[in-house]
Amino acid sequence: MANARDPVIFPPSCSIVFIILQLLSCSVPAKGKADFSVCGPGKTVLAVLGENVELPCHLSLNISAKDMELRWYRDQPSQVVHLHKNGTDLKEEQMREYQGRTTFLSARLDQGKATVKIHNVTVFDNGTFHCNFKDGTVSAEARLLLTVAGLGLKPRIQVRAVQGEGFWAQCTSEGWYPEPQVRWRDFRGQALPSMTRLSASPTTGLFAVVSNVTIQDKEVWGLFCSISSPLLRKKKMVNHHLPPPLSRSFPSMAWRTVLPLILTVAGLATVGATCLFQKCQKDRNMVQLKEDFMKQRSSTPKAGQRTRSSMLRAMLGAGSLCPCIEPIPALTPQAPNSLCLRMGRV
């Protein structure tokens, strides 16, 4: 009689291990990738206006992301900043604002790390971004915060004297983001109170600065205007030298003293010019009369001397041409020289 074999019986401990291994093999996807999560840089990303910035994301597990769909977007998944799928960048899916401004960095994609670089950062890039990693039906994402900051142009100072109020100064600049801080100081380092107005451009979003200060202290000989970016911790400064206190009041004092003198000199010059003109006119008249007299004397007989004398009296007639000329007596043949002397007397 043949001996019947006993059935093979597994120890209880071996059965439990086998069951656990079966369950673990079922939780792993067919591609061998387990569930994952996505991580961002872990801190706010600071970007300088006009420069480039990188937005990095990576998988929590050290697995490849080459076969995944990688999407960077703004507030909604449809607002695509950059889309990488099946090893290709789908540029037609991008928002218009980011077309031609992004680059996908895939050097470490096999380690689950990917980065999108944004070129020529603008004010409108400031804010929140999302990076989404999708593998089949499984996806995870992380959120990134991008902060944009920019330095503006070097400030300019304009100074104008205000009568009775010292000096008024204005400091201006453009191209700042976000809102800058403005400080006025004198050459001793003391802060000066000011009034500042900031305005943002509707097209660029950049801030323009207009800051005013009034100086009444005569001991202030110079000004500093500094505009700084609180995020970049950088500033731009300009200084302006004021004239010494004595010279500030000199113009008004000088005008008060010089103006009457100028008016007096102008009046004297006018009177002198008038007298000089009258004298020249009298001289010309006397020369003309003398020439006429000599011509008539040489061409007229002696019998006509009385007629010529009467004619000259009528022409000169008791100062008719000039009140400075005395009346001329009846001319005689011996009187030409006396005529010249009398006509030359003032």
Tab-separated table of C-alpha atoms in Angstrom:
chain	number	residue	atom	x	y	z
A	1	MET	CA	0.000	0.000	0.000
A	2	ALA	CA	1.381	3.161	-1.092
A	3	ASN	CA	1.972	5.867	1.353
A	4	ALA	CA	-0.082	9.040	0.665
A	5	ARG	CA	1.914	12.287	0.620
A	6	ASP	CA	0.943	15.006	3.046
A	7	PRO	CA	-0.111	18.331	1.439
A	8	VAL	CA	2.461	21.165	1.420
A	9	ILE	CA	1.638	23.644	4.118
A	10	PHE	CA	3.315	27.198	4.134
A	11	PRO	CA	4.167	28.683	7.452
A	12	PRO	CA	1.875	31.584	8.446
A	13	SER	CA	4.694	34.083	8.370
A	14	CYS	CA	5.604	33.343	4.749
A	15	SER	CA	1.990	33.750	3.640
A	16	ILE	CA	1.775	37.246	5.128
A	17	VAL	CA	4.977	38.402	3.411
A	18	PHE	CA	3.728	37.124	0.063
A	19	ILE	CA	0.430	38.968	0.360
A	20	ILE	CA	2.196	42.266	1.209
A	21	LEU	CA	4.468	41.976	-1.816
A	22	GLN	CA	1.482	41.483	-4.063
A	23	LEU	CA	-0.231	44.578	-2.731
A	24	LEU	CA	2.887	46.723	-3.190
A	25	SER	CA	3.308	45.673	-6.782
A	26	CYS	CA	-0.245	46.748	-7.546
A	27	SER	CA	0.303	50.328	-6.150
A	28	VAL	CA	3.121	51.070	-8.585
A	29	PRO	CA	1.987	52.384	-12.011
A	30	ALA	CA	2.887	50.536	-15.123
A	31	LYS	CA	5.669	52.999	-15.885
A	32	GLY	CA	7.166	52.444	-12.502
A	33	LYS	CA	6.375	55.965	-11.149
A	34	ALA	CA	4.718	56.304	-7.769
A	35	ASP	CA	2.538	59.194	-6.648
A	36	PHE	CA	4.477	62.475	-6.507
A	37	SER	CA	4.255	66.073	-5.424
A	38	VAL	CA	5.787	69.252	-6.876
A	39	CYS	CA	7.906	71.784	-5.002
A	40	GLY	CA	8.834	75.349	-5.849
A	41	PRO	CA	11.870	77.393	-4.774
A	42	GLY	CA	10.455	77.775	-1.268
A	43	LYS	CA	10.876	81.562	-1.193
A	44	THR	CA	9.893	84.658	-3.104
A	45	VAL	CA	11.740	85.078	-6.391
A	46	LEU	CA	13.101	88.626	-6.866
A	47	ALA	CA	13.475	89.889	-10.436
A	48	VAL	CA	15.103	93.124	-11.612
A	49	LEU	CA	13.215	95.139	-14.173
A	50	GLY	CA	14.516	94.521	-17.697
A	51	GLU	CA	16.600	91.485	-16.754
A	52	ASN	CA	15.916	87.713	-16.872
A	53	VAL	CA	14.499	85.514	-14.113
A	54	GLU	CA	14.161	81.748	-13.619
A	55	LEU	CA	11.114	79.960	-12.174
A	56	PRO	CA	12.323	76.507	-10.994
A	57	CYS	CA	10.151	73.549	-9.939
A	58	HIS	CA	11.006	69.923	-9.105
A	59	LEU	CA	9.386	66.631	-8.166
A	60	SER	CA	9.477	65.457	-4.572
A	61	LEU	CA	10.777	62.071	-5.761
A	62	ASN	CA	13.988	61.589	-7.690
A	63	ILE	CA	12.222	60.384	-10.809
A	64	SER	CA	12.294	61.528	-14.410
A	65	ALA	CA	9.823	64.092	-15.724
A	66	LYS	CA	10.677	63.687	-19.401
A	67	ASP	CA	7.371	62.051	-20.257
A	68	MET	CA	5.251	64.470	-18.222
A	69	GLU	CA	3.269	67.489	-19.287
A	70	LEU	CA	4.839	70.567	-17.663
A	71	ARG	CA	2.797	73.749	-17.527
A	72	TRP	CA	3.642	77.161	-16.061
A	73	TYR	CA	0.665	79.505	-15.852
A	74	ARG	CA	-0.620	82.581	-14.028
A	75	ASP	CA	-3.972	82.589	-12.234
A	76	GLN	CA	-5.764	80.039	-14.451
A	77	PRO	CA	-4.378	76.977	-16.302
A	78	SER	CA	-5.563	78.592	-19.547
A	79	GLN	CA	-3.243	81.570	-18.919
A	80	VAL	CA	-0.208	79.672	-20.140
A	81	VAL	CA	3.232	81.142	-19.575
A	82	HIS	CA	5.031	78.081	-20.984
A	83	LEU	CA	3.862	74.542	-21.913
A	84	HIS	CA	6.196	71.599	-22.480
A	85	LYS	CA	4.553	68.350	-23.609
A	86	ASN	CA	5.939	65.169	-25.171
A	87	GLY	CA	9.375	66.761	-25.335
A	88	THR	CA	8.112	69.800	-27.289
A	89	ASP	CA	7.400	73.449	-26.373
A	90	LEU	CA	3.846	74.334	-27.445
A	91	LYS	CA	4.304	78.033	-28.106
A	92	GLU	CA	0.863	78.465	-29.676
A	93	GLU	CA	-0.664	77.837	-26.240
A	94	GLN	CA	1.163	80.774	-24.650
A	95	MET	CA	-0.370	84.060	-23.607
A	96	ARG	CA	0.461	86.888	-25.963
A	97	GLU	CA	2.449	88.655	-23.238
A	98	TYR	CA	4.897	85.736	-23.017
A	99	GLN	CA	5.298	84.737	-26.639
A	100	GLY	CA	8.984	84.950	-27.497
A	101	ARG	CA	9.941	85.790	-23.891
A	102	THR	CA	10.321	82.323	-22.316
A	103	THR	CA	12.871	79.512	-22.507
A	104	PHE	CA	12.440	75.962	-21.144
A	105	LEU	CA	15.540	74.598	-19.372
A	106	SER	CA	15.512	70.779	-19.523
A	107	ALA	CA	19.084	69.905	-18.543
A	108	ARG	CA	17.993	68.162	-15.340
A	109	LEU	CA	14.629	66.883	-16.477
A	110	ASP	CA	15.647	63.263	-15.894
A	111	GLN	CA	16.041	64.168	-12.211
A	112	GLY	CA	12.563	65.628	-12.041
A	113	LYS	CA	13.765	69.257	-12.184
A	114	ALA	CA	12.565	71.813	-14.725
A	115	THR	CA	12.883	75.594	-15.057
A	116	VAL	CA	11.259	78.266	-17.172
A	117	LYS	CA	13.277	81.445	-17.815
A	118	ILE	CA	11.427	84.710	-18.473
A	119	HIS	CA	13.357	87.297	-20.480
A	120	ASN	CA	13.134	91.084	-20.195
A	121	VAL	CA	11.070	91.209	-17.014
A	122	THR	CA	8.336	93.859	-16.920
A	123	VAL	CA	6.144	95.258	-14.193
A	124	PHE	CA	3.257	93.048	-15.344
A	125	ASP	CA	5.260	89.895	-14.485
A	126	ASN	CA	4.950	90.799	-10.824
A	127	GLY	CA	2.688	88.336	-8.972
A	128	THR	CA	1.852	84.632	-8.678
A	129	PHE	CA	2.847	81.769	-11.004
A	130	HIS	CA	1.958	78.062	-10.933
A	131	CYS	CA	3.952	75.091	-12.223
A	132	ASN	CA	1.957	71.891	-12.916
A	133	PHE	CA	3.476	68.451	-13.535
A	134	LYS	CA	1.052	65.914	-15.073
A	135	ASP	CA	1.705	62.207	-15.625
A	136	GLY	CA	-1.284	60.554	-17.275
A	137	THR	CA	-4.188	61.244	-14.946
A	138	VAL	CA	-2.004	62.139	-11.990
A	139	SER	CA	-0.913	65.763	-11.548
A	140	ALA	CA	0.542	68.016	-8.892
A	141	GLU	CA	1.576	71.635	-8.811
A	142	ALA	CA	3.373	74.304	-6.810
A	143	ARG	CA	2.903	78.029	-6.491
A	144	LEU	CA	5.657	80.619	-6.992
A	145	LEU	CA	5.660	84.288	-6.022
A	146	LEU	CA	7.615	86.638	-8.306
A	147	THR	CA	8.431	90.144	-7.081
A	148	VAL	CA	9.659	92.729	-9.602
A	149	ALA	CA	11.770	95.740	-8.634
A	150	GLY	CA	13.456	98.413	-10.707
A	151	LEU	CA	15.658	101.478	-10.244
A	152	GLY	CA	14.635	104.679	-11.997
A	153	LEU	CA	16.649	107.486	-13.525
A	154	LYS	CA	19.059	109.674	-11.606
A	155	PRO	CA	17.133	112.420	-9.781
A	156	ARG	CA	17.207	116.048	-10.945
A	157	ILE	CA	16.946	119.132	-8.713
A	158	GLN	CA	15.510	122.518	-9.645
A	159	VAL	CA	15.924	125.433	-7.226
A	160	ARG	CA	14.096	128.757	-7.285
A	161	ALA	CA	14.326	131.698	-4.916
A	162	VAL	CA	11.041	132.662	-3.270
A	163	GLN	CA	10.781	136.262	-2.095
A	164	GLY	CA	10.458	136.359	1.649
A	165	GLU	CA	10.400	132.538	1.943
A	166	GLY	CA	13.949	131.446	1.215
A	167	PHE	CA	14.265	128.760	-1.452
A	168	TRP	CA	11.916	126.288	-3.140
A	169	ALA	CA	13.463	123.075	-4.512
A	170	GLN	CA	11.974	120.215	-6.558
A	171	CYS	CA	13.399	116.714	-7.084
A	172	THR	CA	12.094	114.616	-10.002
A	173	SER	CA	12.766	111.142	-11.430
A	174	GLU	CA	11.023	108.401	-13.467
A	175	GLY	CA	11.113	104.635	-14.011
A	176	TRP	CA	10.778	103.265	-10.443
A	177	TYR	CA	9.000	100.101	-9.268
A	178	PRO	CA	7.479	99.538	-6.808
A	179	GLU	CA	6.833	102.851	-5.058
A	180	PRO	CA	10.209	104.320	-4.057
A	181	GLN	CA	11.166	106.210	-0.914
A	182	VAL	CA	12.253	109.860	-1.147
A	183	ARG	CA	14.419	111.646	1.418
A	184	TRP	CA	15.729	115.218	1.565
A	185	ARG	CA	18.747	116.183	3.671
A	186	ASP	CA	20.907	119.259	4.014
A	187	PHE	CA	24.715	119.240	3.950
A	188	ARG	CA	24.725	118.720	7.715
A	189	GLY	CA	22.790	115.462	7.293
A	190	GLN	CA	19.590	116.743	8.849
A	191	ALA	CA	16.305	115.544	7.338
A	192	LEU	CA	14.099	118.151	5.651
A	193	PRO	CA	10.285	117.919	5.536
A	194	SER	CA	8.933	117.550	2.030
A	195	MET	CA	5.811	116.909	-0.029
A	196	THR	CA	6.089	113.954	-2.446
A	197	ARG	CA	3.733	112.851	-5.209
A	198	LEU	CA	3.989	109.458	-6.964
A	199	SER	CA	2.169	108.621	-10.194
A	200	ALA	CA	2.151	105.334	-12.142
A	201	SER	CA	2.250	105.226	-15.930
A	202	PRO	CA	-0.808	103.443	-17.404
A	203	THR	CA	1.329	101.905	-20.168
A	204	THR	CA	4.465	100.778	-18.315
A	205	GLY	CA	3.275	100.709	-14.703
A	206	LEU	CA	6.433	102.538	-13.619
A	207	PHE	CA	6.321	105.293	-11.021
A	208	ALA	CA	7.334	108.929	-11.511
A	209	VAL	CA	8.448	110.995	-8.512
A	210	VAL	CA	7.906	114.702	-7.844
A	211	SER	CA	9.054	115.918	-4.428
A	212	ASN	CA	9.096	119.536	-3.196
A	213	VAL	CA	10.809	121.184	-0.252
A	214	THR	CA	10.967	124.787	0.984
A	215	ILE	CA	14.097	126.043	2.761
A	216	GLN	CA	13.752	129.005	5.072
A	217	ASP	CA	16.878	128.394	7.133
A	218	LYS	CA	19.576	130.772	5.879
A	219	GLU	CA	22.268	128.465	7.219
A	220	VAL	CA	21.372	125.712	4.738
A	221	TRP	CA	23.981	125.911	2.008
A	222	GLY	CA	23.214	122.686	0.128
A	223	LEU	CA	20.652	119.930	-0.474
A	224	PHE	CA	20.668	116.162	-0.997
A	225	CYS	CA	17.754	114.355	-2.666
A	226	SER	CA	17.887	110.537	-2.550
A	227	ILE	CA	15.382	108.076	-4.058
A	228	SER	CA	15.684	104.424	-3.021
A	229	SER	CA	14.129	101.038	-3.797
A	230	PRO	CA	13.065	99.209	-0.608
A	231	LEU	CA	13.346	95.795	-2.319
A	232	LEU	CA	16.722	96.223	-4.027
A	233	ARG	CA	18.145	98.283	-1.168
A	234	LYS	CA	19.751	100.621	-3.627
A	235	LYS	CA	19.344	104.353	-4.127
A	236	LYS	CA	20.205	107.175	-6.467
A	237	MET	CA	21.203	110.601	-5.172
A	238	VAL	CA	21.779	114.137	-6.393
A	239	ASN	CA	23.055	117.226	-4.558
A	240	HIS	CA	22.746	120.950	-5.170
A	241	HIS	CA	24.786	123.819	-3.699
A	242	LEU	CA	22.907	126.923	-2.596
A	243	PRO	CA	24.473	130.413	-2.720
A	244	PRO	CA	25.789	131.895	0.568
A	245	PRO	CA	23.160	133.630	2.739
A	246	LEU	CA	24.512	137.127	1.961
A	247	SER	CA	24.264	136.693	-1.781
A	248	ARG	CA	20.677	135.402	-1.521
A	249	SER	CA	19.390	138.821	-0.410
A	250	PHE	CA	21.871	140.764	-2.540
A	251	PRO	CA	19.806	140.878	-5.744
A	252	SER	CA	16.818	142.576	-4.123
A	253	MET	CA	19.033	144.999	-2.165
A	254	ALA	CA	21.068	145.766	-5.260
A	255	TRP	CA	18.019	146.587	-7.310
A	256	ARG	CA	16.697	148.911	-4.647
A	257	THR	CA	20.002	150.818	-4.692
A	258	VAL	CA	20.878	150.696	-8.351
A	259	LEU	CA	17.456	151.414	-9.860
A	260	PRO	CA	17.255	155.079	-8.710
A	261	LEU	CA	20.825	155.611	-9.891
A	262	ILE	CA	20.006	154.129	-13.278
A	263	LEU	CA	16.954	156.364	-13.623
A	264	THR	CA	18.988	159.470	-12.657
A	265	VAL	CA	21.736	158.671	-15.141
A	266	ALA	CA	19.146	158.017	-17.849
A	267	GLY	CA	17.501	161.383	-17.160
A	268	LEU	CA	20.801	163.237	-17.271
A	269	ALA	CA	21.755	161.468	-20.473
A	270	THR	CA	18.450	162.503	-22.044
A	271	VAL	CA	18.897	166.154	-21.024
A	272	GLY	CA	22.498	166.180	-22.259
A	273	ALA	CA	21.533	164.658	-25.580
A	274	THR	CA	18.788	167.262	-26.012
A	275	CYS	CA	21.142	170.173	-25.287
A	276	LEU	CA	23.791	168.735	-27.587
A	277	PHE	CA	21.271	168.421	-30.373
A	278	GLN	CA	20.113	172.041	-29.897
A	279	LYS	CA	23.706	173.284	-29.860
A	280	CYS	CA	24.546	171.426	-33.056
A	281	GLN	CA	21.432	172.817	-34.670
A	282	LYS	CA	22.372	176.385	-33.697
A	283	ASP	CA	25.892	175.904	-35.006
A	284	ARG	CA	24.580	174.703	-38.341
A	285	ASN	CA	22.190	177.681	-38.548
A	286	MET	CA	24.949	180.180	-37.793
A	287	VAL	CA	27.274	178.684	-40.379
A	288	GLN	CA	24.534	178.769	-42.979
A	289	LEU	CA	23.669	182.409	-42.185
A	290	LYS	CA	27.299	183.423	-42.389
A	291	GLU	CA	27.718	181.788	-45.775
A	292	ASP	CA	24.553	183.456	-47.089
A	293	PHE	CA	25.712	186.832	-45.816
A	294	MET	CA	29.099	186.554	-47.430
A	295	LYS	CA	27.592	185.542	-50.761
A	296	GLN	CA	25.190	188.485	-50.754
A	297	ARG	CA	27.914	190.934	-49.717
A	298	SER	CA	30.176	189.929	-52.566
A	299	SER	CA	27.419	190.068	-55.175
A	300	THR	CA	25.409	193.163	-54.063
A	301	PRO	CA	26.519	196.930	-54.355
A	302	LYS	CA	27.114	198.977	-51.267
A	303	ALA	CA	23.846	200.728	-51.790
A	304	GLY	CA	22.055	197.543	-50.887
A	305	GLN	CA	23.673	197.090	-47.534
A	306	ARG	CA	20.701	198.463	-45.686
A	307	THR	CA	18.432	196.034	-47.513
A	308	ARG	CA	20.697	193.119	-46.624
A	309	SER	CA	20.791	194.229	-43.017
A	310	SER	CA	17.017	194.343	-42.935
A	311	MET	CA	16.878	190.857	-44.451
A	312	LEU	CA	19.222	189.436	-41.828
A	313	ARG	CA	17.237	191.095	-39.078
A	314	ALA	CA	14.135	189.468	-40.427
A	315	MET	CA	15.844	186.063	-40.548
A	316	LEU	CA	17.428	186.204	-37.123
A	317	GLY	CA	14.863	188.566	-35.672
A	318	ALA	CA	15.417	188.939	-31.937
A	319	GLY	CA	16.208	185.252	-31.343
A	320	SER	CA	13.528	183.804	-33.614
A	321	LEU	CA	15.676	180.790	-34.520
A	322	CYS	CA	17.253	180.284	-31.108
A	323	PRO	CA	16.589	182.192	-27.909
A	324	CYS	CA	20.312	182.113	-27.183
A	325	ILE	CA	21.211	184.436	-30.115
A	326	GLU	CA	21.108	188.157	-29.361
A	327	PRO	CA	19.492	190.661	-31.744
A	328	ILE	CA	21.954	191.907	-34.363
A	329	PRO	CA	22.299	195.694	-34.929
A	330	ALA	CA	22.424	197.306	-38.350
A	331	LEU	CA	25.309	195.864	-40.292
A	332	THR	CA	28.029	198.137	-41.570
A	333	PRO	CA	30.926	197.294	-43.781
A	334	GLN	CA	33.097	197.163	-40.690
A	335	ALA	CA	30.875	194.690	-38.782
A	336	PRO	CA	31.417	191.162	-40.167
A	337	ASN	CA	33.614	190.123	-37.285
A	338	SER	CA	31.196	191.507	-34.727
A	339	LEU	CA	28.457	189.442	-36.390
A	340	CYS	CA	30.439	186.261	-35.934
A	341	LEU	CA	31.117	187.073	-32.311
A	342	ARG	CA	27.525	187.856	-31.515
A	343	MET	CA	26.242	184.778	-33.270
A	344	GLY	CA	28.665	182.599	-31.369
A	345	ARG	CA	27.634	183.963	-27.969
A	346	VAL	CA	25.263	181.820	-25.872
